[in-house]
Short mmCIF file of C-alpha atoms and ligand atoms in Angstrom, two decimals:
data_model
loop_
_atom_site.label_atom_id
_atom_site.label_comp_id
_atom_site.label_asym_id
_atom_site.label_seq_id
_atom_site.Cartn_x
_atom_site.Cartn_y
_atom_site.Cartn_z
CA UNK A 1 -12.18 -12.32 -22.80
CA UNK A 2 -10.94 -8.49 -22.57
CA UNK A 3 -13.92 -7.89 -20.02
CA UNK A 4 -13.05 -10.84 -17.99
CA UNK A 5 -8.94 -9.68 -17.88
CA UNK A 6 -9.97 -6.33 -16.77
CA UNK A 7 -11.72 -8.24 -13.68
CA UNK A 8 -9.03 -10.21 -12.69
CA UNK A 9 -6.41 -7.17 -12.84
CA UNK A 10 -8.98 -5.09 -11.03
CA UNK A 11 -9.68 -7.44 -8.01
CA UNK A 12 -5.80 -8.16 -8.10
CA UNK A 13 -5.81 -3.69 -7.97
CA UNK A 14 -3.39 -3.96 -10.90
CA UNK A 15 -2.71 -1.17 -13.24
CA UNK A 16 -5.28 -1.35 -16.36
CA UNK A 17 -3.54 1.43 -18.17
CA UNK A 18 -2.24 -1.41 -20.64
CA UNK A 19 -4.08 -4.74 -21.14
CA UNK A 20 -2.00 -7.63 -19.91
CA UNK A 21 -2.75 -11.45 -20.08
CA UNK A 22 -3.58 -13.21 -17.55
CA UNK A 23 -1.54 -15.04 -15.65
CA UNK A 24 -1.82 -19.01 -16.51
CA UNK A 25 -4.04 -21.18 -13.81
CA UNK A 26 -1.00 -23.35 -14.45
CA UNK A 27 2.33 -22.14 -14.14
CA UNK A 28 5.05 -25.15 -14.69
CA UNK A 29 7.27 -24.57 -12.30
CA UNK A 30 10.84 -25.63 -12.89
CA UNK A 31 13.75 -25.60 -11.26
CA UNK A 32 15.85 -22.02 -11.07
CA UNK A 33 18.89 -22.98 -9.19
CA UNK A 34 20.23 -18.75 -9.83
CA UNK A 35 18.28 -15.94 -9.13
CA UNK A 36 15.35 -15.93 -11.96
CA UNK A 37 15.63 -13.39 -14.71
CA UNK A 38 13.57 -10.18 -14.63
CA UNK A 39 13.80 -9.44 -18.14
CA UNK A 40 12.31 -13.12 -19.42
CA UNK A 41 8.65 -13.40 -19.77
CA UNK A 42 7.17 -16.62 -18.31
CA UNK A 43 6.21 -17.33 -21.95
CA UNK A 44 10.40 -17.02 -22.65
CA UNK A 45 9.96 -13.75 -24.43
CA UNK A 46 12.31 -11.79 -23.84
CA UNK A 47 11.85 -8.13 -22.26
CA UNK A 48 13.63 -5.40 -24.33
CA UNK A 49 11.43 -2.07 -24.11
CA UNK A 50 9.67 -0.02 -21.30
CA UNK A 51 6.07 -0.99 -23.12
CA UNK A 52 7.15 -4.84 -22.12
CA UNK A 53 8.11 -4.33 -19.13
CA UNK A 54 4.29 -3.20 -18.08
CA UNK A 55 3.04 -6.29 -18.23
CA UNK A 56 5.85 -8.00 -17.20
CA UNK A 57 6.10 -6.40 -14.00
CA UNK A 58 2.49 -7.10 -13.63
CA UNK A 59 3.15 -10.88 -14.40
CA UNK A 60 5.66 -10.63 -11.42
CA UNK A 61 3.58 -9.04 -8.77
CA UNK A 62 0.95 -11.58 -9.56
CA UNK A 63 3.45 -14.56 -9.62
CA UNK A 64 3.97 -13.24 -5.92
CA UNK A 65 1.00 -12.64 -4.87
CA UNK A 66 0.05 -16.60 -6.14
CA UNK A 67 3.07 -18.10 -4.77
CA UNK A 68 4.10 -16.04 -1.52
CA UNK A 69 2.30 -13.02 -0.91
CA UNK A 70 -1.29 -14.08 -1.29
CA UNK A 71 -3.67 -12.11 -3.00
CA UNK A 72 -3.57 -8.02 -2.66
CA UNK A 73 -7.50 -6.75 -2.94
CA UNK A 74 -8.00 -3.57 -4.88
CA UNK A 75 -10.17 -1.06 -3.43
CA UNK A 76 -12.84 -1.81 -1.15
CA UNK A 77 -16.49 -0.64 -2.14
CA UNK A 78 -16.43 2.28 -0.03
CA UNK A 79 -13.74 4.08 1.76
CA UNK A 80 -14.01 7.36 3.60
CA UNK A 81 -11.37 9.37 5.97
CA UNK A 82 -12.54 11.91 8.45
CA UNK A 83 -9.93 13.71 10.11
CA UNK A 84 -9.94 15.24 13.38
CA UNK A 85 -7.37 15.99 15.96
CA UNK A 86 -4.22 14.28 14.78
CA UNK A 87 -6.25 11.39 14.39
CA UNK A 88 -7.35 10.33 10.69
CA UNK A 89 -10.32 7.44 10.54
CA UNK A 90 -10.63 4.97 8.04
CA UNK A 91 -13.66 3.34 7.52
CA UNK A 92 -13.66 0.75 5.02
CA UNK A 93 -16.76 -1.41 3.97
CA UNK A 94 -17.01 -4.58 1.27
CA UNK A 95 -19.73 -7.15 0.63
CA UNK A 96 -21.49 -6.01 3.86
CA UNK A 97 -18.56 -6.37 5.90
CA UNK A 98 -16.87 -3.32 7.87
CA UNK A 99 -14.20 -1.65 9.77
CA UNK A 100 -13.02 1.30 11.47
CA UNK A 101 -9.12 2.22 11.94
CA UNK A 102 -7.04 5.39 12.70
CA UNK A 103 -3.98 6.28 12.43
CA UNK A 104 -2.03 8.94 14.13
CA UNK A 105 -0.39 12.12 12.29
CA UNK A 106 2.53 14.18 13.63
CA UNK A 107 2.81 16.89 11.71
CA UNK A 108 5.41 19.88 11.11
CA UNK A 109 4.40 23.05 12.26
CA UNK A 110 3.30 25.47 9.35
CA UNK A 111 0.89 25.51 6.58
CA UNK A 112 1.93 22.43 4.45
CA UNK A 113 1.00 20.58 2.30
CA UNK A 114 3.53 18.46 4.13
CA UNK A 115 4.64 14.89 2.78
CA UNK A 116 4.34 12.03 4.92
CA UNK A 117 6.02 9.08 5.76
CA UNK A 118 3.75 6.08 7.23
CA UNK A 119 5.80 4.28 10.12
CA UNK A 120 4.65 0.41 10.73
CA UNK A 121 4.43 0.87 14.72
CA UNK A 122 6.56 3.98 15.44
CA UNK A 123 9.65 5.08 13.08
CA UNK A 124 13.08 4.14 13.77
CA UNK A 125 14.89 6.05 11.36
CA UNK A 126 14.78 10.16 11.73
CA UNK A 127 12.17 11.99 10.38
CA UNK A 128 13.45 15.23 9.11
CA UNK A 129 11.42 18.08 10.19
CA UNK A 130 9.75 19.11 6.87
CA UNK A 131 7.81 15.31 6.80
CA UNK A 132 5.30 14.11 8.94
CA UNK A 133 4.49 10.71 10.07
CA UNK A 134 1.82 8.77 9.46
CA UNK A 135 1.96 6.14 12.94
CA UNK A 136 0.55 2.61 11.69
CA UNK A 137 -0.76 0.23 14.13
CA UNK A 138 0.16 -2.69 11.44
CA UNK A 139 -1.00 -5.33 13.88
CA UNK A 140 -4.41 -4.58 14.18
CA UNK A 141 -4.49 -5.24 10.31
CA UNK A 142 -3.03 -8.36 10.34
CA UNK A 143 -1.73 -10.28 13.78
CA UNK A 144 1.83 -11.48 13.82
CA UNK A 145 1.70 -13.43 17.02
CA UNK A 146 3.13 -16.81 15.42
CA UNK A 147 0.98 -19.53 14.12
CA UNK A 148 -2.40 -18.74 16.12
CA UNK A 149 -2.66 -15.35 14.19
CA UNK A 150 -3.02 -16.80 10.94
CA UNK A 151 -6.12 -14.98 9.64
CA UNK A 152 -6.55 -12.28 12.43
CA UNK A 153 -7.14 -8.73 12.46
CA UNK A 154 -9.32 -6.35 10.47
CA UNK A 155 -8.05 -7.19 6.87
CA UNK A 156 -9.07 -11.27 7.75
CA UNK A 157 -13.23 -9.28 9.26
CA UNK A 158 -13.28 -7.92 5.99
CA UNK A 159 -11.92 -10.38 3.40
CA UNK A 160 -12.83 -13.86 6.06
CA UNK A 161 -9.86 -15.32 7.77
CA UNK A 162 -9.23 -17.98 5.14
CA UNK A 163 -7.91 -15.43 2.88
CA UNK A 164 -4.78 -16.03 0.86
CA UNK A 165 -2.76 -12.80 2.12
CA UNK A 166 -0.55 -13.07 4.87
CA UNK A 167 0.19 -10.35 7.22
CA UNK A 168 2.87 -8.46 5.35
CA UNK A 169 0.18 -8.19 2.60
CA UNK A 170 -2.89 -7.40 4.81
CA UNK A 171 -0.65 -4.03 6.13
CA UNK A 172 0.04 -2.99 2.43
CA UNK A 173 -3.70 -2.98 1.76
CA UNK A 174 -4.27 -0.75 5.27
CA UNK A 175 -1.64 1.24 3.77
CA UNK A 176 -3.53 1.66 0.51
CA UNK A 177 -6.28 2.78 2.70
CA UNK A 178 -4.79 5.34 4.63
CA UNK A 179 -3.86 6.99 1.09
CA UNK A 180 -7.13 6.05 0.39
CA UNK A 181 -8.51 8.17 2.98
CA UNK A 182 -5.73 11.13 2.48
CA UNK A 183 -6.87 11.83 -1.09
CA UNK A 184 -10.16 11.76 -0.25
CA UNK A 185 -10.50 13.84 2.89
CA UNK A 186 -9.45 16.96 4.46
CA UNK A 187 -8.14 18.77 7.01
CA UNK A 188 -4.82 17.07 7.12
CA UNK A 189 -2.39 18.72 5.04
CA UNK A 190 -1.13 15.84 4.09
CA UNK A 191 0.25 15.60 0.06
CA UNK A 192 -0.74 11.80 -0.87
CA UNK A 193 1.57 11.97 -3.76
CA UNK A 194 4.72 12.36 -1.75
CA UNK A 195 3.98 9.35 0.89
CA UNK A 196 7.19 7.39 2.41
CA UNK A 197 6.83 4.06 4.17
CA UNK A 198 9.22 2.61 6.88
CA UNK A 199 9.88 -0.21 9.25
CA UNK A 200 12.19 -2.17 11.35
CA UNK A 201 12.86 -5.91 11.00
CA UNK A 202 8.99 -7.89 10.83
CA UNK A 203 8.00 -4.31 10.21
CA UNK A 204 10.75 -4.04 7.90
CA UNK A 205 9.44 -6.87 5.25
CA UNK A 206 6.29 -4.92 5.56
CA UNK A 207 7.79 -1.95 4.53
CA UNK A 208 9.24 -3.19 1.56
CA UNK A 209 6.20 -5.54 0.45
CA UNK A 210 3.93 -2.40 0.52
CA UNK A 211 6.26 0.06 -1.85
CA UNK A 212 6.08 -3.05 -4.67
CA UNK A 213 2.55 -3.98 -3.92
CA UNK A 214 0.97 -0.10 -3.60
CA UNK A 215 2.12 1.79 -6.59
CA UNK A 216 1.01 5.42 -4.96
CA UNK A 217 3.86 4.84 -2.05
CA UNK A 218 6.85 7.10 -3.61
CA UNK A 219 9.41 6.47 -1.11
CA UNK A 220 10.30 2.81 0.44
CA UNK A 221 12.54 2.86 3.33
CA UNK A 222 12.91 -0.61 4.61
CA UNK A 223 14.92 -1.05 7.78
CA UNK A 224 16.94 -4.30 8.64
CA UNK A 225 14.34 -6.34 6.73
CA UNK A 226 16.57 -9.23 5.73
CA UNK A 227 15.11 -12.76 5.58
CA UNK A 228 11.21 -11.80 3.53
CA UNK A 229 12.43 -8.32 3.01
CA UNK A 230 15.71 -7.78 1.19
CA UNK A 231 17.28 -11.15 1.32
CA UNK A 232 16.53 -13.30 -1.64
CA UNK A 233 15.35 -17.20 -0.45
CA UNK A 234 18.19 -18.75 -2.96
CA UNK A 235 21.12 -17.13 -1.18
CA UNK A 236 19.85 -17.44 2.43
CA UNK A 237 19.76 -20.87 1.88
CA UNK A 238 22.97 -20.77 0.54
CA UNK A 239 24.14 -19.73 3.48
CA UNK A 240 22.43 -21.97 5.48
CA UNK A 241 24.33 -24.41 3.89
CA UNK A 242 27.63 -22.42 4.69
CA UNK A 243 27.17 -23.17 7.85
CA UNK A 244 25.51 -19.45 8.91
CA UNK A 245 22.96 -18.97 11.27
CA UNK A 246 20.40 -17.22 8.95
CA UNK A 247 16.49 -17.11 8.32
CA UNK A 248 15.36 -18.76 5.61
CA UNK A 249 12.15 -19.86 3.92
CA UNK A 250 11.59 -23.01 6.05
CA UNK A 251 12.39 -21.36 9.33
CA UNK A 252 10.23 -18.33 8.36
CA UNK A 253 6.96 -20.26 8.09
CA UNK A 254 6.73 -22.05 10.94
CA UNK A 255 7.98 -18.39 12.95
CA UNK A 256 4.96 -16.34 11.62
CA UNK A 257 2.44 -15.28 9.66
CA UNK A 258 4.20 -12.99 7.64
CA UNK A 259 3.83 -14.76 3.72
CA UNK A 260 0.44 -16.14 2.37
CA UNK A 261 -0.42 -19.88 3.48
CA UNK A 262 0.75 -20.65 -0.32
CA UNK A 263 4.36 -20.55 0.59
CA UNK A 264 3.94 -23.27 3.34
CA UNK A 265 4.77 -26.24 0.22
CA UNK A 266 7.67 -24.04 -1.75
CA UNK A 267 9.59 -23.64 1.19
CA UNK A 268 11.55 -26.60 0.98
CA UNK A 269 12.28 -26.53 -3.06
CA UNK A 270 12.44 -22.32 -2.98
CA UNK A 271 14.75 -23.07 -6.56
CA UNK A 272 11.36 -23.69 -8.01
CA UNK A 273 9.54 -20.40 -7.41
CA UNK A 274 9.76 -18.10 -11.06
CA UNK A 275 11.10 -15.55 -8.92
CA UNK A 276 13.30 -14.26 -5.75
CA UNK A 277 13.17 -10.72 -4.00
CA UNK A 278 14.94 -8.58 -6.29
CA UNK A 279 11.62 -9.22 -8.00
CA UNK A 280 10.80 -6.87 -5.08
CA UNK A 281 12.76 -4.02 -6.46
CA UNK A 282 11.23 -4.84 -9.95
CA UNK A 283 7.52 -4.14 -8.52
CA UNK A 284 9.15 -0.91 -7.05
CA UNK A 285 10.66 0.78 -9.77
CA UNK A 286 11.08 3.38 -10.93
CA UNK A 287 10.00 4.95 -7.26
CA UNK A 288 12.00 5.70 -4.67
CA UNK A 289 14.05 2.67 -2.91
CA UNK A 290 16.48 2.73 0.13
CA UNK A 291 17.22 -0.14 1.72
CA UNK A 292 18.99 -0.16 4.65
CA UNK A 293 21.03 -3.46 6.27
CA UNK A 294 22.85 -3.99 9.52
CA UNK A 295 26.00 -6.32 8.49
CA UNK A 296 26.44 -7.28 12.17
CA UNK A 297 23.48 -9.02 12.69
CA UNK A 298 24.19 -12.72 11.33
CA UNK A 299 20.37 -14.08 11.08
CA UNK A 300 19.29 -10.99 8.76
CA UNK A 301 21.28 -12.63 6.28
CA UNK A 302 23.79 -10.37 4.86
CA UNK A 303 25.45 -12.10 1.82
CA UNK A 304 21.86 -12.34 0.77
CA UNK A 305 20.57 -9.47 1.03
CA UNK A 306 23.57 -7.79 -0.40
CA UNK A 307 23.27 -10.19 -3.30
CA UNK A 308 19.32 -9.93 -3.66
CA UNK A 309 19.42 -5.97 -3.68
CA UNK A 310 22.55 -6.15 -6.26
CA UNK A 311 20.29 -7.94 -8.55
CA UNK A 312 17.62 -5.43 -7.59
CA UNK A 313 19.72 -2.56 -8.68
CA UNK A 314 19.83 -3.94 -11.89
CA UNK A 315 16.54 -3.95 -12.59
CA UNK A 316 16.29 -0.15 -12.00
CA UNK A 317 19.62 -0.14 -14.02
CA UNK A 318 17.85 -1.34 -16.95
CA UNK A 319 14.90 1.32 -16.62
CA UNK A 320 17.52 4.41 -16.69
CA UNK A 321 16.99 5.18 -13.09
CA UNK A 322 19.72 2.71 -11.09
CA UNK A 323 20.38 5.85 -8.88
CA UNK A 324 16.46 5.80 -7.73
CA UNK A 325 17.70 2.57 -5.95
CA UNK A 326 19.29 2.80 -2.64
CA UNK A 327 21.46 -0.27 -0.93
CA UNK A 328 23.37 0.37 2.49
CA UNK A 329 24.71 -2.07 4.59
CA UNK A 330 26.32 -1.16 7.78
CA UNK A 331 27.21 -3.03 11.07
CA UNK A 332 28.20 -2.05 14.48
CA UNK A 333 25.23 -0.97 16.23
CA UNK A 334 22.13 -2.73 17.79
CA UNK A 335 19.24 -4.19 15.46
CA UNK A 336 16.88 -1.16 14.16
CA UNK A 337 19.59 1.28 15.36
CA UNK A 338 19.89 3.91 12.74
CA UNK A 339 23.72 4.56 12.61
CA UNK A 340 24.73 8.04 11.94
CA UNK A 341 27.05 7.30 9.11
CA UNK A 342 23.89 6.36 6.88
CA UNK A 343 21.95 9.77 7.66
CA UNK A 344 23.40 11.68 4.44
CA UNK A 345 22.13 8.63 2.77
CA UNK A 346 18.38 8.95 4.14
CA UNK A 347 18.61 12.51 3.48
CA UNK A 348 19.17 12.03 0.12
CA UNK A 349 16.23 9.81 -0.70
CA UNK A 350 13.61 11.76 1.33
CA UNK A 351 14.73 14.84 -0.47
CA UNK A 352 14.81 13.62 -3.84
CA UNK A 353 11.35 11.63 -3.20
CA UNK A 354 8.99 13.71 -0.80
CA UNK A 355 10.92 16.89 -0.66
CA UNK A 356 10.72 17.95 -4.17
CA UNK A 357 14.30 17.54 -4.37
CA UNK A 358 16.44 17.38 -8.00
CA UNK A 359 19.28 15.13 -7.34
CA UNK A 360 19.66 11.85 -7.48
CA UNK A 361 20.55 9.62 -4.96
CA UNK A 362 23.39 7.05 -5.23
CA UNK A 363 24.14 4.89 -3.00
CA UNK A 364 25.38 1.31 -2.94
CA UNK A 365 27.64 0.37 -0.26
CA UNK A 366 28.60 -2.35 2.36
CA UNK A 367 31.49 -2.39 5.14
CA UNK A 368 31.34 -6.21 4.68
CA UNK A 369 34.47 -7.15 3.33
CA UNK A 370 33.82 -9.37 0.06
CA UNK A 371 35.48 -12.15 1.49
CA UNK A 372 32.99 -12.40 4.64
CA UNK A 373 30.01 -11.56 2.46
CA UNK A 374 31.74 -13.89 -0.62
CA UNK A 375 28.77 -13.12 -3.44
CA UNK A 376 29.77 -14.23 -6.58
CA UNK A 377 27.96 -11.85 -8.76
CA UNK A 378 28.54 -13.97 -12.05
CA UNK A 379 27.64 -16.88 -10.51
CA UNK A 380 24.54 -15.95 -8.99
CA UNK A 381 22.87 -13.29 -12.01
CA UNK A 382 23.49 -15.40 -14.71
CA UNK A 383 21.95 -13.07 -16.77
CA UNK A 384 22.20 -9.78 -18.45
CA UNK A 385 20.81 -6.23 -17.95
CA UNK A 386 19.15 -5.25 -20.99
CA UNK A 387 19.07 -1.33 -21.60
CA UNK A 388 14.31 -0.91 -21.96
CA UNK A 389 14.20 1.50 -24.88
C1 NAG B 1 -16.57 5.09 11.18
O1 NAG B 1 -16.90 3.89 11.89
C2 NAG B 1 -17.05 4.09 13.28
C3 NAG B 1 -17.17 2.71 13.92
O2 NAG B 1 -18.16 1.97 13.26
C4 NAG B 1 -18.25 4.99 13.52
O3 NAG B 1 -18.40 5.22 14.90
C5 NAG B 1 -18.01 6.30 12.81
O4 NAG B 1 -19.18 7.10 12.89
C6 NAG B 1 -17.70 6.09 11.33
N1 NAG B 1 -17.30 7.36 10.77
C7 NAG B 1 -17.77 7.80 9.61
C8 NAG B 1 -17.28 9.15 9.17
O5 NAG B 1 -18.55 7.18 8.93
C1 NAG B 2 6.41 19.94 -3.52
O1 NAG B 2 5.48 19.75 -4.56
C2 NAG B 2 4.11 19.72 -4.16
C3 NAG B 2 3.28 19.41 -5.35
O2 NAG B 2 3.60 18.14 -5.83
C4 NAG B 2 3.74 21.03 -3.52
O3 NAG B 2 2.42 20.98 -3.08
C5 NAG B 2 4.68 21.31 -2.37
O4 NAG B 2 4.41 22.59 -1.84
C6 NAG B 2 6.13 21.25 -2.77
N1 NAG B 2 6.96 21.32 -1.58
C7 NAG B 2 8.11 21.96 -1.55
C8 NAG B 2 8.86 21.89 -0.25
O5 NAG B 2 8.55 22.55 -2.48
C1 NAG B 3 28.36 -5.12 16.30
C2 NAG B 3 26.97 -5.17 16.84
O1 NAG B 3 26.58 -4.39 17.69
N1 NAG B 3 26.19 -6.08 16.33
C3 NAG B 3 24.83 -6.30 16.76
C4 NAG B 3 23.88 -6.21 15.59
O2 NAG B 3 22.59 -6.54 16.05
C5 NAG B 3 22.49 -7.80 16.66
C6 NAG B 3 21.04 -8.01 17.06
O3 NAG B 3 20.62 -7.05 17.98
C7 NAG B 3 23.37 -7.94 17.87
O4 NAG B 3 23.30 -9.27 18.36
C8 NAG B 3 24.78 -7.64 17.45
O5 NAG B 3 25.61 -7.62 18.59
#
């Protein structure tokens, strides 16, 4: 029974520091009309100390991985880096199957080691001149070309294109293997404890999937990731129904590839999945969290991600460490244009997370007036923030 729990967490590349059951073949899933509670156990216990909150957070990351995500493969059988250039090769092998990736590293001048932040397709956010970036050709992992890449690219040669991850999933496991590949080669000067991750939009989601799934990633910097990113399903439907022009779970399936084919039947009933995205923030925390919204942009959703991340913040709240949690939301400029008015904001979080840095961030903000955004916190977090002793 232990022996056969430790397999399951270890092909789900769950922490085995603390043994955790299982999670039931059969989950009985009932209607949640509010965003689900973090700190309630699928069994109804309730979740009052750190030590509980190990397992539970492991019950949630595998409730999305089952439900949404698909499944996120530990480590492959082999996995080796070789650096050369500014180009670092992954090779990655499993059950006779293999591939071969790189990724591209611009790097500060100087000795290092320098932290780095991995950027799904190219960064659009600044990258301060003490951190290097990591460029991430996410698509060749996993296709997002609608419907007819369902199962492409070099996760789907490795794991067979019937696999349950969908693409925002595949990336987080080529991200695990570029820190794979970091801590186990050299030449780079890269620190693989003080990694960042970033995208825009599609890229966005993935950013944000890979900081809950990947527990090494110390810094998530998700850019306009709304709908599959920040935005919880519950509210984006809600307002759908308000009459708003916004993604939402049945839209987002038949767009692309993004969620595990798992999803495709919850998408119409999303009150019956045990959990929303805040649940994103609770596979996060404590680590470094900034997520960054563009209130102008009407399909991102941004009642709901405002909501979502609100109810996100508590979770880190509840941990002792609600400043480690970022949440800014600011309109006016194009989609993935970084505004200038958030840079003291992304400052803050690469300091305190891959620059060594002592203070805190703090930031929680909108310029969305609560009458356009009109979240009813009450309402929608029925429950309460316990303080985990
Ligand atoms: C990685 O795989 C590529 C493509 O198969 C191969 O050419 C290369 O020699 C491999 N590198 C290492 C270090 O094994
Ligand atoms: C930050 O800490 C790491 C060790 O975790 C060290 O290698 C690095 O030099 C430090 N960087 C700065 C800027 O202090
Ligand atoms: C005010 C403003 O510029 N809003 C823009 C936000 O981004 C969307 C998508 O690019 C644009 O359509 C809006 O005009």
């Amino acid at each position: 029974m232990k022996l056969s729990i430790l397999f399951v967490a270890a092909a789900l590349g769950l922490a085995t520091a603390q043994q955790c059951p299982a999670l039931p073949s059969n989950v009985n899933l009932v209607a949640i009309p509010k965003l689900p509670d973090p700190f309630t156990a699928l069994d109804g216990s309730k979740i009052t100390t750190k030590d509980q909150w190990t397992c539970r957070k492991e019950e949630i990351s595998q409730l999305m991985q089952r439900y949404e995500l698909g499944t996120f493969p530990g480590k492959p059988s082999s996995v080796t880096g070789s650096f050369s250039g500014n180009r670092l090769t992954i090779n990655v092998s499993e059950a006779g199957k293999s591939i071969s990736f790189s990724v591209t590293i611009n790097k500060p001048s100087g000795n290092g080691p320098f932290p780095a932040i991995i950027a799904y397709g190219a960064a659009s956010i600044p990258v301060p001149s003490g951190v290097a970036t990591i460029v991430y050709n996410n698509d060749e992992i996993g296709q997002q070309q609608g419907q007819s890449s369902r199962g492409r690219g070099k996760f789907y040669d490795i794991y067979g294109s019937g696999h349950s991850a969908g693409a925002l999933t595949a990336w987080a496991w080529g991200v695990s293997r570029i820190i794979d590949a970091l801590e186990s080669s050299t030449g780079h000067n890269i620190d693989p404890k003080r990694i960042g991750v970033t995208g825009c939009s599609r890229n966005g989601k993935g950013a944000i999937v890979a900081g809950a799934l990947e527990q090494r990633v110390a810094l998530s910097l998700p850019q306009e990731s709304g709908s599959g990113g920040s935005a919880c399903w519950r509210l984006s439907d809600a307002q759908k129904s308000r009459g708003q022009n916004v993604q939402t779970a049945s839209q987002i399936i038949s767009e692309n590839v993004w969620l595990g084919p798992a999803f495709n039947t919850h998408v119409n009933q999303v009150t019956r999945l045990p959990f929303d995205h805040h649940f994103l923030a609770a596979m996060t925390a404590p680590r470094g969290l900034y997520v960054i919204e563009n209130t102008s942009m009407e399909w991102l959703g941004a009642m709901s991600t405002y909501g979502c991340m609100t109810a996100g913040q508590r979770i880190y709240e509840a941990l002792g460490v609600k400043g480690n949690f970022g949440y800014s939301q600011i309109g006016g400029h194009n989609h993935c244009q970084f505004p200038s008015s958030q840079q003291s904001e992304l400052t803050a979080f690469i300091n305190r997370f891959l620059l060594n840095g002592s203070t805190t961030p703090n930031v929680f903000r909108t310029d969305g007036s609560s009458s356009s955004l009109n979240f009813n916190a009450g309402e929608w977090i029925p429950w309460t923030t316990p303080n985990l002793s």
